mmCIF file of C-alpha atoms and ligand atoms in Angstrom:
data_model
loop_
_atom_site.group_PDB
_atom_site.id
_atom_site.type_symbol
_atom_site.label_atom_id
_atom_site.label_comp_id
_atom_site.label_asym_id
_atom_site.label_seq_id
_atom_site.Cartn_x
_atom_site.Cartn_y
_atom_site.Cartn_z
ATOM 1 C CA MET A 1 5.739 25.482 17.430
ATOM 2 C CA THR A 2 9.154 25.709 19.109
ATOM 3 C CA MET A 3 9.974 22.495 20.929
ATOM 4 C CA HIS A 4 12.099 22.810 24.045
ATOM 5 C CA ARG A 5 14.737 20.370 25.202
ATOM 6 C CA VAL A 6 13.809 19.058 28.648
ATOM 7 C CA VAL A 7 15.703 17.897 31.740
ATOM 8 C CA VAL A 8 15.004 16.066 34.952
ATOM 9 C CA ARG A 9 16.605 18.850 36.957
ATOM 10 C CA SER A 10 16.469 17.383 40.453
ATOM 11 C CA SER A 11 14.770 14.868 42.703
ATOM 12 C CA GLY A 12 13.695 14.872 46.333
ATOM 13 C CA LEU A 13 12.969 12.290 49.005
ATOM 14 C CA PHE A 14 10.893 12.016 52.170
ATOM 15 C CA VAL A 15 11.618 8.976 54.350
ATOM 16 C CA PRO A 16 9.024 8.160 57.070
ATOM 17 C CA PRO A 17 10.310 8.082 60.640
ATOM 18 C CA ASP A 18 9.344 4.473 61.472
ATOM 19 C CA THR A 19 11.274 1.400 60.299
ATOM 20 C CA ILE A 20 10.169 -2.237 60.547
ATOM 21 C CA THR A 21 12.851 -4.912 60.189
ATOM 22 C CA ASN A 22 11.976 -8.361 58.849
ATOM 23 C CA SER A 23 12.486 -9.874 62.260
ATOM 24 C CA GLU A 24 10.081 -7.390 63.923
ATOM 25 C CA LEU A 25 7.557 -8.019 61.136
ATOM 26 C CA VAL A 26 7.764 -11.803 61.363
ATOM 27 C CA GLN A 27 7.569 -11.747 65.161
ATOM 28 C CA ALA A 28 4.330 -9.723 65.065
ATOM 29 C CA PHE A 29 2.872 -11.870 62.269
ATOM 30 C CA ASN A 30 3.650 -15.129 64.068
ATOM 31 C CA ARG A 31 2.103 -13.789 67.280
ATOM 32 C CA TYR A 32 -1.024 -12.839 65.310
ATOM 33 C CA ALA A 33 -1.080 -16.331 63.711
ATOM 34 C CA ASP A 34 -0.771 -18.053 67.117
ATOM 35 C CA LEU A 35 -3.568 -15.952 68.625
ATOM 36 C CA GLU A 36 -5.832 -16.563 65.646
ATOM 37 C CA ASN A 37 -5.081 -20.296 65.616
ATOM 38 C CA GLU A 38 -5.914 -20.479 69.348
ATOM 39 C CA ARG A 39 -9.168 -18.651 68.717
ATOM 40 C CA GLN A 40 -10.055 -21.024 65.871
ATOM 41 C CA ALA A 41 -8.683 -24.170 67.559
ATOM 42 C CA ALA A 42 -11.984 -26.077 67.499
ATOM 43 C CA ARG A 43 -12.649 -25.291 63.812
ATOM 44 C CA ILE A 44 -9.066 -26.171 62.863
ATOM 45 C CA ALA A 45 -9.351 -29.483 64.778
ATOM 46 C CA GLY A 46 -12.683 -30.180 63.043
ATOM 47 C CA GLY A 47 -11.121 -29.570 59.620
ATOM 48 C CA GLU A 48 -13.344 -26.537 58.920
ATOM 49 C CA CYS A 49 -10.392 -24.215 58.386
ATOM 50 C CA GLU A 50 -6.637 -24.397 58.185
ATOM 51 C CA ALA A 51 -4.167 -23.108 60.752
ATOM 52 C CA ILE A 52 -2.288 -19.968 59.706
ATOM 53 C CA ALA A 53 1.334 -20.892 58.972
ATOM 54 C CA HIS A 54 4.228 -18.893 60.392
ATOM 55 C CA SER A 55 6.189 -16.430 58.280
ATOM 56 C CA SER A 56 9.982 -16.507 58.141
ATOM 57 C CA VAL A 57 12.783 -13.963 57.821
ATOM 58 C CA GLU A 58 14.827 -16.390 55.704
ATOM 59 C CA PHE A 59 11.979 -16.832 53.210
ATOM 60 C CA ILE A 60 11.407 -13.100 52.897
ATOM 61 C CA GLU A 61 15.066 -12.306 52.275
ATOM 62 C CA LYS A 62 15.562 -15.156 49.830
ATOM 63 C CA ALA A 63 12.304 -14.602 47.899
ATOM 64 C CA SER A 64 12.415 -10.798 47.735
ATOM 65 C CA GLY A 65 15.733 -9.273 48.875
ATOM 66 C CA ILE A 66 13.774 -7.001 51.251
ATOM 67 C CA ARG A 67 15.370 -6.525 54.696
ATOM 68 C CA GLN A 68 13.254 -3.727 56.169
ATOM 69 C CA ARG A 69 10.706 -1.067 55.196
ATOM 70 C CA HIS A 70 9.852 2.456 56.359
ATOM 71 C CA VAL A 71 6.239 3.115 57.381
ATOM 72 C CA MET A 72 4.132 6.061 58.526
ATOM 73 C CA ASP A 73 2.976 4.137 61.617
ATOM 74 C CA LYS A 74 4.734 1.127 63.039
ATOM 75 C CA SER A 75 2.767 0.489 66.232
ATOM 76 C CA GLY A 76 -0.540 -0.420 64.536
ATOM 77 C CA VAL A 77 1.154 -2.722 62.020
ATOM 78 C CA LEU A 78 3.035 -4.620 64.729
ATOM 79 C CA ASP A 79 0.019 -4.882 67.063
ATOM 80 C CA PRO A 80 -1.110 -8.532 66.621
ATOM 81 C CA GLY A 81 -4.661 -7.473 67.512
ATOM 82 C CA ARG A 82 -4.741 -4.877 64.725
ATOM 83 C CA MET A 83 -2.255 -5.592 61.879
ATOM 84 C CA ARG A 84 -2.693 -2.308 60.028
ATOM 85 C CA PRO A 85 -1.340 1.240 60.544
ATOM 86 C CA ARG A 86 -3.121 3.499 62.999
ATOM 87 C CA PHE A 87 -3.797 6.950 61.535
ATOM 88 C CA GLN A 88 -5.650 9.837 63.168
ATOM 89 C CA PRO A 89 -8.289 11.467 60.970
ATOM 90 C CA ARG A 90 -7.422 15.124 60.324
ATOM 91 C CA PRO A 91 -9.840 18.026 60.037
ATOM 92 C CA ASP A 92 -10.476 19.270 56.466
ATOM 93 C CA ALA A 93 -8.558 22.462 57.260
ATOM 94 C CA ALA A 94 -5.364 20.533 58.118
ATOM 95 C CA LEU A 95 -2.883 19.341 55.502
ATOM 96 C CA SER A 96 -3.581 15.702 54.519
ATOM 97 C CA MET A 97 -0.937 13.083 55.260
ATOM 98 C CA MET A 98 -0.210 12.488 51.566
ATOM 99 C CA ALA A 99 0.083 16.224 50.936
ATOM 100 C CA GLU A 100 2.345 16.646 53.961
ATOM 101 C CA ILE A 101 4.949 14.132 52.797
ATOM 102 C CA ALA A 102 4.669 15.392 49.194
ATOM 103 C CA VAL A 103 5.410 18.955 50.333
ATOM 104 C CA SER A 104 8.464 17.666 52.176
ATOM 105 C CA ALA A 105 9.864 15.734 49.153
ATOM 106 C CA ALA A 106 8.992 18.626 46.815
ATOM 107 C CA GLY A 107 10.867 21.093 49.042
ATOM 108 C CA ASP A 108 13.910 18.810 48.867
ATOM 109 C CA ALA A 109 13.769 18.677 45.028
ATOM 110 C CA LEU A 110 13.271 22.450 44.695
ATOM 111 C CA SER A 111 16.120 23.336 47.040
ATOM 112 C CA ARG A 112 18.527 20.923 45.319
ATOM 113 C CA ALA A 113 17.736 22.729 42.043
ATOM 114 C CA GLY A 114 17.911 26.191 43.609
ATOM 115 C CA ARG A 115 14.333 26.753 42.468
ATOM 116 C CA CYS A 116 11.286 28.216 44.180
ATOM 117 C CA SER A 117 7.545 27.834 43.687
ATOM 118 C CA GLN A 118 7.426 30.794 41.254
ATOM 119 C CA ASP A 119 9.589 28.810 38.812
ATOM 120 C CA VAL A 120 7.008 25.990 38.548
ATOM 121 C CA ASP A 121 3.803 26.024 36.450
ATOM 122 C CA GLY A 122 2.174 22.741 37.446
ATOM 123 C CA VAL A 123 2.044 19.869 39.935
ATOM 124 C CA ILE A 124 1.299 16.223 39.190
ATOM 125 C CA CYS A 125 0.562 13.961 42.133
ATOM 126 C CA ALA A 126 1.258 10.486 40.744
ATOM 127 C CA ALA A 127 0.800 7.518 43.064
ATOM 128 C CA ALA A 128 -0.674 4.022 43.297
ATOM 129 C CA ASN A 129 -3.182 5.052 45.972
ATOM 130 C CA MET A 130 -4.938 8.365 46.592
ATOM 131 C CA GLN A 131 -6.046 9.344 50.069
ATOM 132 C CA ARG A 132 -9.418 10.565 48.830
ATOM 133 C CA ALA A 133 -11.412 10.949 45.651
ATOM 134 C CA TYR A 134 -11.473 14.764 45.583
ATOM 135 C CA PRO A 135 -10.452 17.547 45.729
ATOM 136 C CA ALA A 136 -7.257 16.354 44.005
ATOM 137 C CA MET A 137 -4.300 15.749 46.294
ATOM 138 C CA ALA A 138 -2.183 17.609 43.719
ATOM 139 C CA ILE A 139 -4.222 20.802 44.140
ATOM 140 C CA GLU A 140 -3.817 20.712 47.914
ATOM 141 C CA ILE A 141 -0.057 20.220 47.423
ATOM 142 C CA GLN A 142 0.038 23.030 44.838
ATOM 143 C CA GLN A 143 -1.649 25.369 47.301
ATOM 144 C CA ALA A 144 0.626 24.351 50.181
ATOM 145 C CA LEU A 145 3.688 25.061 48.016
ATOM 146 C CA GLY A 146 2.284 28.350 46.656
ATOM 147 C CA ILE A 147 2.535 27.269 43.007
ATOM 148 C CA GLN A 148 0.464 29.012 40.313
ATOM 149 C CA GLY A 149 -0.979 27.207 37.277
ATOM 150 C CA PHE A 150 -2.549 23.762 37.412
ATOM 151 C CA ALA A 151 -2.363 20.474 39.296
ATOM 152 C CA PHE A 152 -3.877 17.021 38.885
ATOM 153 C CA ASP A 153 -3.719 13.491 40.295
ATOM 154 C CA MET A 154 -2.934 10.413 38.261
ATOM 155 C CA ASN A 155 -2.698 6.726 39.130
ATOM 156 C CA VAL A 156 -0.985 4.071 37.038
ATOM 157 C CA ALA A 157 -0.074 1.906 40.060
ATOM 158 C CA CYS A 158 3.683 1.196 40.209
ATOM 159 C CA SER A 159 4.214 3.058 36.930
ATOM 160 C CA SER A 160 2.633 6.314 38.140
ATOM 161 C CA ALA A 161 5.966 8.180 38.322
ATOM 162 C CA THR A 162 7.275 7.291 34.862
ATOM 163 C CA PHE A 163 3.884 7.941 33.271
ATOM 164 C CA ALA A 164 3.889 11.334 35.039
ATOM 165 C CA ILE A 165 7.376 12.098 33.718
ATOM 166 C CA GLU A 166 6.020 11.661 30.181
ATOM 167 C CA GLN A 167 3.163 14.090 30.936
ATOM 168 C CA ALA A 168 5.612 16.621 32.399
ATOM 169 C CA TYR A 169 8.074 16.095 29.528
ATOM 170 C CA ASN A 170 5.369 16.781 26.945
ATOM 171 C CA ALA A 171 4.066 19.866 28.787
ATOM 172 C CA VAL A 172 7.536 21.410 29.080
ATOM 173 C CA ARG A 173 8.658 20.309 25.606
ATOM 174 C CA CYS A 174 5.736 21.987 23.835
ATOM 175 C CA GLY A 175 5.881 25.117 26.003
ATOM 176 C CA ALA A 176 2.659 24.601 27.979
ATOM 177 C CA ALA A 177 4.716 24.889 31.191
ATOM 178 C CA ARG A 178 8.228 26.084 32.086
ATOM 179 C CA ALA A 179 8.584 23.468 34.786
ATOM 180 C CA ILE A 180 6.443 20.716 36.313
ATOM 181 C CA LEU A 181 6.862 19.281 39.785
ATOM 182 C CA ILE A 182 5.939 15.598 40.121
ATOM 183 C CA VAL A 183 5.338 14.099 43.563
ATOM 184 C CA ASN A 184 4.898 10.402 44.395
ATOM 185 C CA PRO A 185 3.537 10.113 47.935
ATOM 186 C CA GLU A 186 3.372 6.322 48.185
ATOM 187 C CA ILE A 187 1.621 5.481 51.438
ATOM 188 C CA THR A 188 1.260 1.786 50.656
ATOM 189 C CA SER A 189 0.913 0.438 54.213
ATOM 190 C CA PRO A 190 -2.878 0.974 54.542
ATOM 191 C CA HIS A 191 -3.604 -1.173 51.447
ATOM 192 C CA LEU A 192 -1.284 -4.028 52.398
ATOM 193 C CA ALA A 193 -2.738 -7.292 53.800
ATOM 194 C CA TRP A 194 -0.447 -7.499 56.839
ATOM 195 C CA LYS A 195 -2.301 -10.697 57.864
ATOM 196 C CA ASP A 196 -1.303 -12.539 54.663
ATOM 197 C CA ARG A 197 2.180 -14.088 54.883
ATOM 198 C CA ASP A 198 2.434 -14.363 51.078
ATOM 199 C CA CYS A 199 2.686 -10.584 50.799
ATOM 200 C CA HIS A 200 2.956 -8.981 54.276
ATOM 201 C CA PHE A 201 6.642 -8.171 53.703
ATOM 202 C CA ILE A 202 6.317 -6.488 50.326
ATOM 203 C CA PHE A 203 5.509 -2.793 50.749
ATOM 204 C CA GLY A 204 6.904 0.317 52.420
ATOM 205 C CA ASP A 205 5.953 4.011 52.618
ATOM 206 C CA VAL A 206 7.937 6.894 51.129
ATOM 207 C CA CYS A 207 7.589 10.013 48.980
ATOM 208 C CA THR A 208 9.699 11.101 46.014
ATOM 209 C CA ALA A 209 9.617 14.303 43.962
ATOM 210 C CA ILE A 210 10.966 15.106 40.484
ATOM 211 C CA LEU A 211 11.472 18.553 38.960
ATOM 212 C CA VAL A 212 11.164 18.583 35.151
ATOM 213 C CA GLU A 213 12.144 21.825 33.378
ATOM 214 C CA ARG A 214 13.559 23.345 30.176
ATOM 215 C CA LEU A 215 17.169 22.506 29.375
ATOM 216 C CA ASP A 216 18.007 26.130 28.590
ATOM 217 C CA ALA A 217 16.832 27.188 32.069
ATOM 218 C CA SER A 218 18.750 24.452 33.839
ATOM 219 C CA ALA A 219 22.212 26.095 33.775
ATOM 220 C CA GLY A 220 23.878 22.790 32.939
ATOM 221 C CA GLY A 221 22.348 20.795 35.781
ATOM 222 C CA GLY A 222 20.391 17.600 35.518
ATOM 223 C CA PHE A 223 19.675 14.861 32.999
ATOM 224 C CA GLU A 224 18.217 15.545 29.563
ATOM 225 C CA ILE A 225 15.165 13.429 28.730
ATOM 226 C CA LEU A 226 16.006 11.794 25.396
ATOM 227 C CA GLY A 227 12.685 9.976 25.263
ATOM 228 C CA THR A 228 9.846 8.340 27.175
ATOM 229 C CA ARG A 229 7.869 5.215 26.308
ATOM 230 C CA LEU A 230 4.728 3.860 27.961
ATOM 231 C CA GLN A 231 3.056 0.469 27.573
ATOM 232 C CA THR A 232 0.019 -1.179 29.151
ATOM 233 C CA VAL A 233 -1.424 -4.700 28.841
ATOM 234 C CA PHE A 234 -4.418 -5.675 30.989
ATOM 235 C CA SER A 235 -3.820 -8.269 33.715
ATOM 236 C CA SER A 236 -5.623 -9.207 36.947
ATOM 237 C CA HIS A 237 -2.470 -10.692 38.469
ATOM 238 C CA ILE A 238 -1.876 -7.591 40.608
ATOM 239 C CA ARG A 239 -5.159 -6.225 41.826
ATOM 240 C CA ASN A 240 -7.099 -4.277 44.476
ATOM 241 C CA ASN A 241 -10.894 -4.045 44.148
ATOM 242 C CA ALA A 242 -11.465 -1.344 46.795
ATOM 243 C CA GLY A 243 -13.285 1.634 45.363
ATOM 244 C CA PHE A 244 -16.226 3.949 45.687
ATOM 245 C CA MET A 245 -18.664 1.131 44.851
ATOM 246 C CA SER A 246 -17.416 -1.121 47.665
ATOM 247 C CA ARG A 247 -19.931 0.370 50.113
ATOM 248 C CA SER A 248 -22.820 -0.335 47.771
ATOM 249 C CA GLU A 249 -21.569 -3.890 47.330
ATOM 250 C CA ASP A 250 -21.761 -4.241 51.135
ATOM 251 C CA ARG A 251 -18.045 -5.056 51.277
ATOM 252 C CA GLN A 252 -15.978 -4.821 54.455
ATOM 253 C CA PRO A 253 -12.691 -2.868 54.371
ATOM 254 C CA ASP A 254 -10.796 -6.006 55.510
ATOM 255 C CA ASP A 255 -12.259 -8.293 52.792
ATOM 256 C CA ARG A 256 -9.258 -9.860 51.092
ATOM 257 C CA ASP A 257 -9.964 -8.432 47.645
ATOM 258 C CA GLN A 258 -10.331 -4.899 49.054
ATOM 259 C CA LEU A 259 -6.565 -4.896 49.686
ATOM 260 C CA PHE A 260 -3.517 -5.603 47.495
ATOM 261 C CA TYR A 261 -3.387 -9.173 46.159
ATOM 262 C CA GLN A 262 -1.336 -10.794 43.458
ATOM 263 C CA GLU A 263 -0.193 -13.932 41.684
ATOM 264 C CA GLY A 264 3.457 -13.261 42.501
ATOM 265 C CA ARG A 265 4.905 -16.094 40.433
ATOM 266 C CA MET A 266 2.891 -15.112 37.330
ATOM 267 C CA VAL A 267 3.879 -11.477 37.754
ATOM 268 C CA PHE A 268 7.518 -12.464 37.938
ATOM 269 C CA LYS A 269 7.258 -14.674 34.841
ATOM 270 C CA GLU A 270 5.225 -12.296 32.691
ATOM 271 C CA VAL A 271 6.621 -8.893 33.615
ATOM 272 C CA CYS A 272 10.396 -9.532 33.453
ATOM 273 C CA PRO A 273 10.534 -10.346 29.706
ATOM 274 C CA MET A 274 8.098 -7.507 28.952
ATOM 275 C CA ALA A 275 10.213 -4.973 30.844
ATOM 276 C CA ALA A 276 13.496 -6.111 29.251
ATOM 277 C CA ALA A 277 11.993 -6.019 25.729
ATOM 278 C CA HIS A 278 10.421 -2.627 26.466
ATOM 279 C CA ILE A 279 13.732 -1.072 27.526
ATOM 280 C CA THR A 280 15.655 -2.609 24.614
ATOM 281 C CA GLY A 281 13.035 -1.415 22.094
ATOM 282 C CA HIS A 282 12.983 2.076 23.573
ATOM 283 C CA LEU A 283 16.779 2.370 23.509
ATOM 284 C CA GLU A 284 16.916 1.052 19.918
ATOM 285 C CA SER A 285 14.408 3.676 18.788
ATOM 286 C CA LEU A 286 16.831 6.319 20.100
ATOM 287 C CA GLY A 287 19.879 4.723 18.435
ATOM 288 C CA HIS A 288 21.292 3.173 21.610
ATOM 289 C CA ALA A 289 21.890 -0.359 22.891
ATOM 290 C CA PRO A 290 21.579 -1.578 26.505
ATOM 291 C CA GLY A 291 25.363 -2.122 26.592
ATOM 292 C CA SER A 292 25.991 1.620 26.226
ATOM 293 C CA VAL A 293 23.807 2.509 29.236
ATOM 294 C CA GLN A 294 25.747 3.313 32.406
ATOM 295 C CA ARG A 295 22.837 3.005 34.811
ATOM 296 C CA PHE A 296 19.460 1.269 35.041
ATOM 297 C CA TRP A 297 17.210 2.732 37.728
ATOM 298 C CA LEU A 298 14.702 -0.124 37.798
ATOM 299 C CA HIS A 299 11.423 -0.462 39.671
ATOM 300 C CA GLN A 300 12.126 -1.927 43.097
ATOM 301 C CA ALA A 301 9.746 -4.798 43.844
ATOM 302 C CA ASN A 302 11.917 -7.872 43.998
ATOM 303 C CA LEU A 303 15.684 -8.396 43.833
ATOM 304 C CA GLY A 304 15.359 -11.486 41.630
ATOM 305 C CA MET A 305 13.209 -9.585 39.113
ATOM 306 C CA ASN A 306 15.780 -6.802 38.815
ATOM 307 C CA GLN A 307 18.654 -9.262 38.417
ATOM 308 C CA LEU A 308 16.750 -11.172 35.725
ATOM 309 C CA ILE A 309 15.813 -8.022 33.786
ATOM 310 C CA ALA A 310 19.390 -6.721 33.933
ATOM 311 C CA ARG A 311 20.684 -10.123 32.772
ATOM 312 C CA LYS A 312 18.267 -10.067 29.825
ATOM 313 C CA LEU A 313 19.428 -6.558 28.937
ATOM 314 C CA LEU A 314 23.182 -7.053 29.259
ATOM 315 C CA GLY A 315 23.611 -10.780 28.599
ATOM 316 C CA ARG A 316 25.425 -11.067 31.943
ATOM 317 C CA GLU A 317 24.941 -10.226 35.619
ATOM 318 C CA ALA A 318 24.690 -6.488 36.267
ATOM 319 C CA THR A 319 26.738 -4.923 39.051
ATOM 320 C CA THR A 320 24.872 -2.955 41.706
ATOM 321 C CA THR A 321 26.574 0.133 40.270
ATOM 322 C CA GLU A 322 24.916 -0.573 36.898
ATOM 323 C CA ALA A 323 21.509 -1.471 38.412
ATOM 324 C CA PRO A 324 21.355 -0.080 41.961
ATOM 325 C CA ILE A 325 19.131 -1.744 44.569
ATOM 326 C CA ILE A 326 17.242 0.204 47.239
ATOM 327 C CA LEU A 327 14.454 -2.320 47.956
ATOM 328 C CA ASP A 328 16.564 -3.933 50.697
ATOM 329 C CA GLU A 329 16.085 -0.752 52.749
ATOM 330 C CA PHE A 330 12.665 0.450 51.476
ATOM 331 C CA GLY A 331 10.729 -2.644 50.312
ATOM 332 C CA ASN A 332 8.457 -2.101 47.327
ATOM 333 C CA THR A 333 7.419 1.567 47.403
ATOM 334 C CA ALA A 334 5.223 1.324 44.276
ATOM 335 C CA SER A 335 5.969 4.113 41.795
ATOM 336 C CA ALA A 336 8.606 5.761 44.004
ATOM 337 C CA GLY A 337 11.057 2.830 43.853
ATOM 338 C CA SER A 338 12.879 3.623 40.598
ATOM 339 C CA ILE A 339 12.923 7.313 41.571
ATOM 340 C CA ILE A 340 14.598 6.556 44.928
ATOM 341 C CA ALA A 341 17.188 4.504 42.994
ATOM 342 C CA PHE A 342 17.754 7.527 40.724
ATOM 343 C CA HIS A 343 17.830 9.949 43.665
ATOM 344 C CA ARG A 344 20.412 7.937 45.583
ATOM 345 C CA HIS A 345 22.578 6.828 42.645
ATOM 346 C CA HIS A 346 23.171 9.473 39.969
ATOM 347 C CA GLU A 347 25.759 11.933 41.235
ATOM 348 C CA ASP A 348 28.803 9.956 40.101
ATOM 349 C CA LEU A 349 27.705 9.883 36.426
ATOM 350 C CA ALA A 350 29.801 11.993 34.034
ATOM 351 C CA SER A 351 28.445 14.377 31.410
ATOM 352 C CA GLY A 352 27.142 12.361 28.437
ATOM 353 C CA ALA A 353 26.419 9.222 30.493
ATOM 354 C CA LEU A 354 23.175 7.396 29.640
ATOM 355 C CA GLY A 355 20.684 6.087 32.182
ATOM 356 C CA VAL A 356 17.216 4.522 32.046
ATOM 357 C CA ILE A 357 14.464 4.823 34.641
ATOM 358 C CA CYS A 358 12.028 1.922 34.202
ATOM 359 C CA SER A 359 8.929 1.033 36.194
ATOM 360 C CA PHE A 360 6.708 -2.031 35.897
ATOM 361 C CA GLY A 361 3.684 -3.139 37.827
ATOM 362 C CA ALA A 362 -0.081 -3.436 38.046
ATOM 363 C CA GLY A 363 -2.071 -2.881 34.897
ATOM 364 C CA TYR A 364 0.270 -4.314 33.666
ATOM 365 C CA SER A 365 2.011 -0.999 33.103
ATOM 366 C CA ILE A 366 5.579 -0.327 32.016
ATOM 367 C CA GLY A 367 7.188 3.086 31.630
ATOM 368 C CA SER A 368 10.744 3.988 30.623
ATOM 369 C CA VAL A 369 12.598 7.295 30.546
ATOM 370 C CA VAL A 370 15.964 7.508 28.775
ATOM 371 C CA LEU A 371 18.206 10.159 30.333
ATOM 372 C CA GLN A 372 21.578 11.655 29.451
ATOM 373 C CA ARG A 373 23.665 13.574 31.953
ATOM 374 C CA VAL A 374 23.952 17.157 30.743
HETATM 375 N N1 LIG B 401 7.279 -17.129 55.038
HETATM 376 C C1 LIG B 401 7.517 -18.431 54.817
HETATM 377 N N2 LIG B 401 7.020 -19.094 53.742
HETATM 378 C C2 LIG B 401 6.263 -18.404 52.888
HETATM 379 C C3 LIG B 401 5.976 -17.041 53.071
HETATM 380 C C4 LIG B 401 6.515 -16.414 54.214
HETATM 381 N N3 LIG B 401 6.288 -15.113 54.455
HETATM 382 N N4 LIG B 401 5.195 -16.618 52.069
HETATM 383 C C5 LIG B 401 4.994 -17.683 51.257
HETATM 384 N N5 LIG B 401 5.624 -18.767 51.754
HETATM 385 C C6 LIG B 401 5.660 -20.122 51.189
HETATM 386 C C7 LIG B 401 4.485 -20.349 50.265
HETATM 387 O O1 LIG B 401 3.341 -20.729 50.996
HETATM 388 C C8 LIG B 401 5.007 -21.455 49.377
HETATM 389 O O2 LIG B 401 4.890 -22.673 50.048
HETATM 390 P P1 LIG B 401 4.522 -24.026 49.218
HETATM 391 O O3 LIG B 401 5.707 -24.247 48.319
HETATM 392 O O4 LIG B 401 4.381 -25.036 50.303
HETATM 393 O O5 LIG B 401 3.263 -23.723 48.473
HETATM 394 C C9 LIG B 401 6.483 -21.126 49.238
HETATM 395 O O6 LIG B 401 6.797 -20.305 50.367
HETATM 396 C C10 LIG B 401 6.810 -20.387 47.951
HETATM 397 O O7 LIG B 401 5.865 -19.310 47.768
HETATM 398 P P2 LIG B 401 5.771 -18.469 46.453
HETATM 399 O O8 LIG B 401 4.637 -17.480 46.585
HETATM 400 O O9 LIG B 401 5.767 -19.361 45.266
HETATM 401 O O10 LIG B 401 7.168 -17.673 46.554
HETATM 402 P P3 LIG B 401 7.967 -16.907 45.449
HETATM 403 O O11 LIG B 401 9.324 -17.469 45.407
HETATM 404 O O12 LIG B 401 7.207 -16.757 44.179
HETATM 405 O O13 LIG B 401 8.096 -15.435 46.102
HETATM 406 C C11 LIG B 401 7.159 -13.212 45.829
HETATM 407 C C12 LIG B 401 6.949 -14.660 46.340
HETATM 408 C C13 LIG B 401 5.881 -12.442 46.028
HETATM 409 C C14 LIG B 401 8.299 -12.578 46.633
HETATM 410 C C15 LIG B 401 7.561 -13.257 44.348
HETATM 411 O O14 LIG B 401 6.704 -14.083 43.608
HETATM 412 C C16 LIG B 401 7.563 -11.902 43.722
HETATM 413 O O15 LIG B 401 8.173 -10.941 44.192
HETATM 414 N N6 LIG B 401 6.929 -11.761 42.557
HETATM 415 C C17 LIG B 401 6.940 -10.506 41.847
HETATM 416 C C18 LIG B 401 5.688 -9.787 42.080
HETATM 417 C C19 LIG B 401 5.855 -8.377 42.563
HETATM 418 O O16 LIG B 401 6.924 -7.918 42.820
HETATM 419 N N7 LIG B 401 4.754 -7.706 42.704
HETATM 420 C C20 LIG B 401 4.733 -6.432 43.297
HETATM 421 C C21 LIG B 401 3.798 -5.558 42.615
HETATM 422 S S1 LIG B 401 4.653 -4.550 41.458
#
């Protein structure tokens, strides 16, 4: 079998129209807390429950590095009587919200590559949350884009995009497809516990797209994929129990475990060394060392995590040129984070330059993609 060399040819981005700054977020949260504490005043006074503590902009910025996030609907999130986005249900004949933003990001990636739907043989919709069980979001997106071939959904939480790149890489490398379009519509705001100050600041909405194709078709554009490596180790420290059985368990959609929850400190402690060792091992297997990598496009969950991982890799602080940060603007956008970093920060790299995309998150799951500018 002839094996093809493969490139990440282009990427695309959809940014939602609404932005929530930390100060807007904290103001709405504190208003919600005050209203709830008033409502529960007698129980709080009687020691039956505790008052909800205020959130703070200073804490959020110091603990996470996040300054704002983009969301699909701001008004519902900032309504102290609601504290979740407000979405209108759409008829089955209308394009779903996830498909709509995926089509937008995909169009961006295709036009940057000078490609059209006829050049693509498959679509992978890879995201931490799917809008529905079936039919696959990817097939709806495939149809909306007019792409022949096949499409499927996959979910590996924050590592969905890198795991999808490996699937696309393998399909193109072995000749099963000429090109695969990956989309990461990360609408994280509906699964975030906006009433929980420990995590209400974490997530944002976005969509990224990645076009993976044969090197010989790429006319010198893009980044060759030198290798991919995936790793998973089970952990309950990042978890969401919502699923198709919730109804039969008589659960309410607002029950705390039906939304995102985590042991943030444990995640920080356990995932950083795993991610650094993963990247180093992957680079070594390809005959490279972290010191010869020009750019690390790391998962964007927490500024401190990225600084620690880069320090473990390089033995010193990384500059923001070496390990760009986008989480200050976007928050944690699940699997799209490292792809936004790539999208925004690759054009200055010279031919031959090495870069690594690396995701880490729930599962635990870690995925790395070693790239070389063509
Ligand atoms: N405003 C003010 N104070 C807050 C607060 C808020 N919004 N949220 C928590 N606090 C308080 C806590 O109650 C705690 O108070 P205590 O010391 O009296 O108990 C204190 O601040 C420290 O909280 P802690 O949760 O230990 O903070 P942290 O420094 O670990 O930061 C995270 C929290 C979530 C930012 C951090 O652990 C993290 O990012 N971990 C990585 C996990 C991750 O990124 N997961 C995403 C999924 S991929």
